[in-house]
């Protein structure tokens, strides 16, 4: 396994050298930029995330710039990305970082709302040059397929130091990112174009979560609801139901979830409003 791991890493890094995608944040080591990019790029293709990232970093070059703006403004800029609860957590995090700074939080970035092991490792690798692997779905899928294993986590725990030996973690993690989105893709991997094909186990039993179809989904409805409130201000549930042409039970469920996520609240006049707190 050691020999195979070394070969895997060398081929992957070599491929990356020739096929690296250029993004504005690629050589950036500012933790706020890395954090923003990671939040924006979750569930979003990198090309699209890059466009949003450029707008966000221009408007909010520091955590304090976001912390002192209104949540309404953040939500407006977020429009189109979906999963508005992420915007909420990002806004809340900006307030914490504005007070404490990344260096004060280091290395425990999971103190920030919505930050899990993956984002924490991304900040540690890209901003602090720590020798860690960003274990996202791409990394796990590639390893699982290539080595023919069901438990890529176990493999990473055992071989991460070998993978990272004499290697800049930033390069390795970004190589996984690009390779996973252009060659070893979730569906229909391009095995015939893959430099690892000759030694790959091509183990395809790895289960990926089915992606929720956007059109007609609850995610689409939540996004439309936020857009409606941003445009028209506070509204009664009945009016929202009519405007969005949806049924009462579904809307109630969605409102319940959005209240739980802190995105909307019912005010004293029984109107639904965006929770700007
Ligand atoms: S040969 Fe196919 S499955 Fe194996 S690493 Fe390459 S793209 Fe992925």
Coordinates of C-alpha atoms and ligand atoms in Angstrom, one line a residue:
X1 CA 0.0 0.0 0.0
X2 CA 2.9 2.4 0.7
X3 CA 4.3 2.1 -2.8
X4 CA 0.9 2.5 -4.3
X5 CA 0.3 5.5 -2.1
X6 CA 3.5 7.2 -3.2
X7 CA 2.7 6.5 -6.9
X8 CA -0.8 7.9 -6.4
X9 CA 0.4 11.1 -4.9
X10 CA 3.1 11.7 -7.4
X11 CA 0.8 11.2 -10.4
X12 CA -1.9 13.3 -8.8
X13 CA 0.5 16.2 -8.2
X14 CA 2.1 15.9 -11.6
X15 CA -1.4 16.1 -13.2
X16 CA -2.2 19.1 -11.0
X17 CA 0.9 20.9 -12.2
X18 CA -0.2 20.7 -15.8
X19 CA -4.0 21.1 -15.2
X20 CA -4.3 23.5 -12.3
X21 CA -7.3 25.9 -12.7
X22 CA -6.5 29.5 -12.0
X23 CA -8.8 31.2 -9.5
X24 CA -8.4 34.5 -7.7
X25 CA -8.0 32.8 -4.3
X26 CA -5.6 30.1 -5.3
X27 CA -2.5 31.7 -4.0
X28 CA -4.3 33.6 -1.2
X29 CA -3.4 32.8 2.4
X30 CA -5.6 35.3 4.1
X31 CA -7.8 33.2 6.5
X32 CA -10.9 35.4 6.0
X33 CA -10.7 34.9 2.2
X34 CA -10.2 31.2 2.6
X35 CA -13.1 31.0 5.1
X36 CA -15.4 33.0 2.7
X37 CA -14.5 30.8 -0.3
X38 CA -15.1 27.6 1.6
X39 CA -18.5 28.7 2.8
X40 CA -19.6 29.9 -0.6
X41 CA -18.2 26.8 -2.5
X42 CA -20.1 24.2 -0.4
X43 CA -22.6 22.6 -2.7
X44 CA -21.6 25.0 -5.5
X45 CA -19.4 24.5 -8.5
X46 CA -16.0 26.2 -8.2
X47 CA -16.5 28.5 -11.3
X48 CA -19.7 29.8 -9.9
X49 CA -18.4 30.1 -6.4
X50 CA -15.5 32.1 -7.7
X51 CA -17.8 34.8 -9.1
X52 CA -19.6 35.1 -5.8
X53 CA -16.4 35.1 -3.9
X54 CA -15.0 38.0 -5.9
X55 CA -18.2 40.0 -5.1
X56 CA -18.1 39.2 -1.4
X57 CA -14.4 39.9 -0.8
X58 CA -14.7 43.2 -2.7
X59 CA -17.7 44.2 -0.5
X60 CA -16.3 42.7 2.7
X61 CA -12.6 42.7 2.6
X62 CA -12.4 42.1 6.4
X63 CA -14.6 40.2 8.9
X64 CA -15.4 43.6 10.4
X65 CA -16.8 44.9 7.2
X66 CA -19.4 42.1 7.1
X67 CA -20.0 42.2 10.9
X68 CA -21.0 45.8 10.7
X69 CA -23.3 45.5 7.7
X70 CA -27.0 44.3 7.7
X71 CA -27.9 40.7 7.3
X72 CA -30.3 41.9 4.6
X73 CA -27.4 43.0 2.5
X74 CA -25.5 39.7 2.9
X75 CA -28.7 37.8 2.0
X76 CA -29.2 39.9 -1.2
X77 CA -25.6 39.2 -2.3
X78 CA -26.1 35.5 -1.4
X79 CA -29.2 35.3 -3.6
X80 CA -28.8 32.5 -6.1
X81 CA -26.5 30.3 -4.0
X82 CA -29.4 28.6 -2.0
X83 CA -29.0 27.2 1.5
X84 CA -29.6 30.6 3.1
X85 CA -28.8 29.2 6.5
X86 CA -25.2 29.1 5.4
X87 CA -25.3 32.9 4.8
X88 CA -26.8 33.3 8.3
X89 CA -24.0 31.3 9.9
X90 CA -21.4 33.2 7.9
X91 CA -22.8 36.5 9.1
X92 CA -22.8 35.3 12.7
X93 CA -19.2 34.0 12.3
X94 CA -18.1 37.4 10.9
X95 CA -19.2 39.0 14.2
X96 CA -17.1 36.5 16.2
X97 CA -14.0 36.8 14.0
X98 CA -14.3 40.6 14.1
X99 CA -14.0 40.4 17.9
X100 CA -11.6 37.6 18.3
X101 CA -9.5 37.3 15.0
X102 CA -8.5 34.0 13.3
X103 CA -5.2 33.9 15.2
X104 CA -7.1 34.0 18.5
X105 CA -9.4 31.2 17.3
X106 CA -6.5 29.1 15.9
X107 CA -6.5 26.1 15.6
X108 CA -10.0 25.5 16.8
X109 CA -12.1 27.1 14.0
X110 CA -15.0 24.7 14.7
X111 CA -16.0 27.3 17.3
X112 CA -17.5 29.2 14.4
X113 CA -21.1 28.5 13.5
X114 CA -21.3 26.1 10.6
X115 CA -17.6 25.2 10.5
X116 CA -16.9 21.5 10.6
X117 CA -13.7 19.5 10.2
X118 CA -13.5 20.0 6.5
X119 CA -13.6 23.9 6.6
X120 CA -11.3 23.9 9.6
X121 CA -8.8 21.8 7.7
X122 CA -9.1 24.0 4.7
X123 CA -8.3 27.1 6.8
X124 CA -5.4 25.3 8.5
X125 CA -4.0 24.1 5.2
X126 CA -4.5 27.1 2.9
X127 CA -4.0 29.9 5.5
X128 CA -1.7 28.4 8.1
X129 CA 0.2 26.0 5.9
X130 CA -0.5 23.1 8.3
X131 CA 0.1 19.5 7.1
X132 CA -3.6 18.4 7.0
X133 CA -5.8 16.8 4.4
X134 CA -9.1 18.4 3.6
X135 CA -11.3 15.3 3.8
X136 CA -14.2 16.3 1.6
X137 CA -16.4 14.1 -0.6
X138 CA -13.9 14.5 -3.5
X139 CA -11.0 13.2 -1.6
X140 CA -13.0 10.3 -0.2
X141 CA -14.4 9.4 -3.5
X142 CA -11.1 9.4 -5.4
X143 CA -9.3 7.4 -2.7
X144 CA -12.2 4.9 -2.4
X145 CA -12.2 4.3 -6.1
X146 CA -8.5 4.2 -6.7
X147 CA -7.6 2.0 -3.8
X148 CA -10.8 -0.1 -4.0
X149 CA -11.7 0.5 -0.4
X150 CA -15.0 1.1 1.4
X151 CA -13.6 3.2 4.2
X152 CA -11.4 6.0 2.8
X153 CA -11.4 7.7 6.2
X154 CA -9.4 4.8 7.7
X155 CA -7.0 5.0 4.8
X156 CA -6.5 8.8 5.3
X157 CA -5.9 8.3 9.0
X158 CA -3.2 5.8 8.3
X159 CA -1.5 7.3 5.3
X160 CA -2.0 11.0 5.6
X161 CA 1.6 11.6 6.8
X162 CA 2.9 9.6 3.8
X163 CA 0.7 11.6 1.4
X164 CA 1.9 14.8 2.9
X165 CA 5.6 13.9 3.3
X166 CA 7.8 16.5 1.6
X167 CA 4.6 18.0 0.1
X168 CA 2.9 21.3 0.5
X169 CA -0.6 20.4 1.8
X170 CA -2.1 23.3 -0.2
X171 CA -1.0 21.7 -3.5
X172 CA -2.2 18.3 -2.5
X173 CA -5.6 19.5 -1.3
X174 CA -6.1 21.7 -4.4
X175 CA -5.0 18.8 -6.6
X176 CA -7.7 16.6 -5.1
X177 CA -10.2 19.4 -5.6
X178 CA -9.5 19.9 -9.3
X179 CA -9.0 16.2 -10.1
X180 CA -12.3 15.3 -8.4
X181 CA -14.2 17.9 -10.4
X182 CA -12.6 17.3 -13.8
X183 CA -11.4 13.7 -14.0
X184 CA -12.7 11.4 -11.2
X185 CA -16.1 13.1 -11.2
X186 CA -18.9 11.9 -9.0
X187 CA -20.9 10.5 -11.9
X188 CA -19.2 9.3 -15.1
X189 CA -15.5 9.6 -14.2
X190 CA -13.3 10.2 -17.2
X191 CA -11.2 7.0 -16.7
X192 CA -9.9 6.9 -20.2
X193 CA -8.3 10.4 -19.7
X194 CA -7.1 9.6 -16.2
X195 CA -3.3 9.3 -15.6
X196 CA -4.0 6.8 -12.8
X197 CA -6.1 4.4 -14.9
X198 CA -3.5 1.7 -15.2
X199 CA -3.2 1.2 -11.5
X200 CA -6.7 2.1 -10.4
X201 CA -9.0 -0.4 -8.8
X202 CA -12.0 1.5 -10.3
X203 CA -14.1 0.6 -7.3
X204 CA -17.5 2.2 -8.1
X205 CA -19.6 1.0 -5.2
X206 CA -18.9 4.1 -3.3
X207 CA -22.3 5.6 -2.4
X208 CA -22.9 9.2 -3.2
X209 CA -25.9 11.0 -1.8
X210 CA -28.5 11.7 -4.5
X211 CA -28.5 15.4 -5.3
X212 CA -31.8 17.0 -4.6
X213 CA -33.3 18.2 -7.9
X214 CA -33.4 22.0 -7.6
X215 CA -36.5 22.8 -9.6
X216 CA -39.6 22.3 -7.5
X217 CA -37.5 21.5 -4.4
X218 CA -37.8 22.8 -0.9
X219 CA -34.5 24.5 -1.4
X220 CA -35.9 26.4 -4.4
X221 CA -39.0 27.4 -2.3
X222 CA -36.9 28.6 0.6
X223 CA -34.8 30.7 -1.8
X224 CA -37.9 32.2 -3.4
X225 CA -39.4 32.9 0.0
X226 CA -36.3 34.9 1.0
X227 CA -36.3 36.8 -2.3
X228 CA -40.0 37.6 -1.8
X229 CA -39.4 39.0 1.7
X230 CA -36.4 41.0 0.5
X231 CA -38.6 42.5 -2.2
X232 CA -41.8 43.1 -0.4
X233 CA -40.9 43.3 3.3
X234 CA -42.8 41.4 6.1
X235 CA -45.8 39.3 4.9
X236 CA -48.6 37.2 6.3
X237 CA -48.2 33.4 5.8
X238 CA -51.4 33.4 3.7
X239 CA -50.0 36.1 1.4
X240 CA -46.7 34.1 1.1
X241 CA -48.7 31.0 0.3
X242 CA -50.5 32.8 -2.5
X243 CA -47.5 34.5 -3.9
X244 CA -45.4 31.3 -4.0
X245 CA -48.4 29.2 -5.1
X246 CA -47.6 26.5 -2.6
X247 CA -49.7 24.4 -0.2
X248 CA -50.1 25.4 3.4
X249 CA -48.6 22.3 5.1
X250 CA -45.4 22.4 3.0
X251 CA -45.0 26.1 3.6
X252 CA -45.6 25.7 7.4
X253 CA -42.9 23.0 7.5
X254 CA -40.5 25.2 5.6
X255 CA -41.2 28.2 7.8
X256 CA -40.6 26.0 10.9
X257 CA -37.3 24.9 9.6
X258 CA -36.3 28.4 8.6
X259 CA -37.2 29.7 12.1
X260 CA -35.1 27.0 13.6
X261 CA -32.2 28.0 11.4
X262 CA -32.7 31.6 12.6
X263 CA -33.4 32.8 9.1
X264 CA -37.0 34.1 9.6
X265 CA -39.2 34.9 12.5
X266 CA -42.9 35.7 13.2
X267 CA -43.2 39.3 14.5
X268 CA -45.9 40.5 16.9
X269 CA -48.3 41.3 14.1
X270 CA -48.1 37.7 13.0
X271 CA -46.1 38.7 9.9
X272 CA -43.1 36.7 8.7
X273 CA -39.9 38.7 8.6
X274 CA -36.3 38.0 7.8
X275 CA -34.4 37.6 11.1
X276 CA -31.8 40.4 10.8
X277 CA -30.5 39.9 14.3
Ligands
LIG1 S1 -9.3 5.6 -13.4 FE1 -11.3 6.4 -13.1 S2 -12.0 5.8 -11.1 FE2 -9.8 5.5 -11.2 S3 -9.0 7.4 -10.3 FE3 -9.0 7.7 -12.6 S4 -11.0 8.6 -13.0 FE4 -11.1 7.8 -10.9

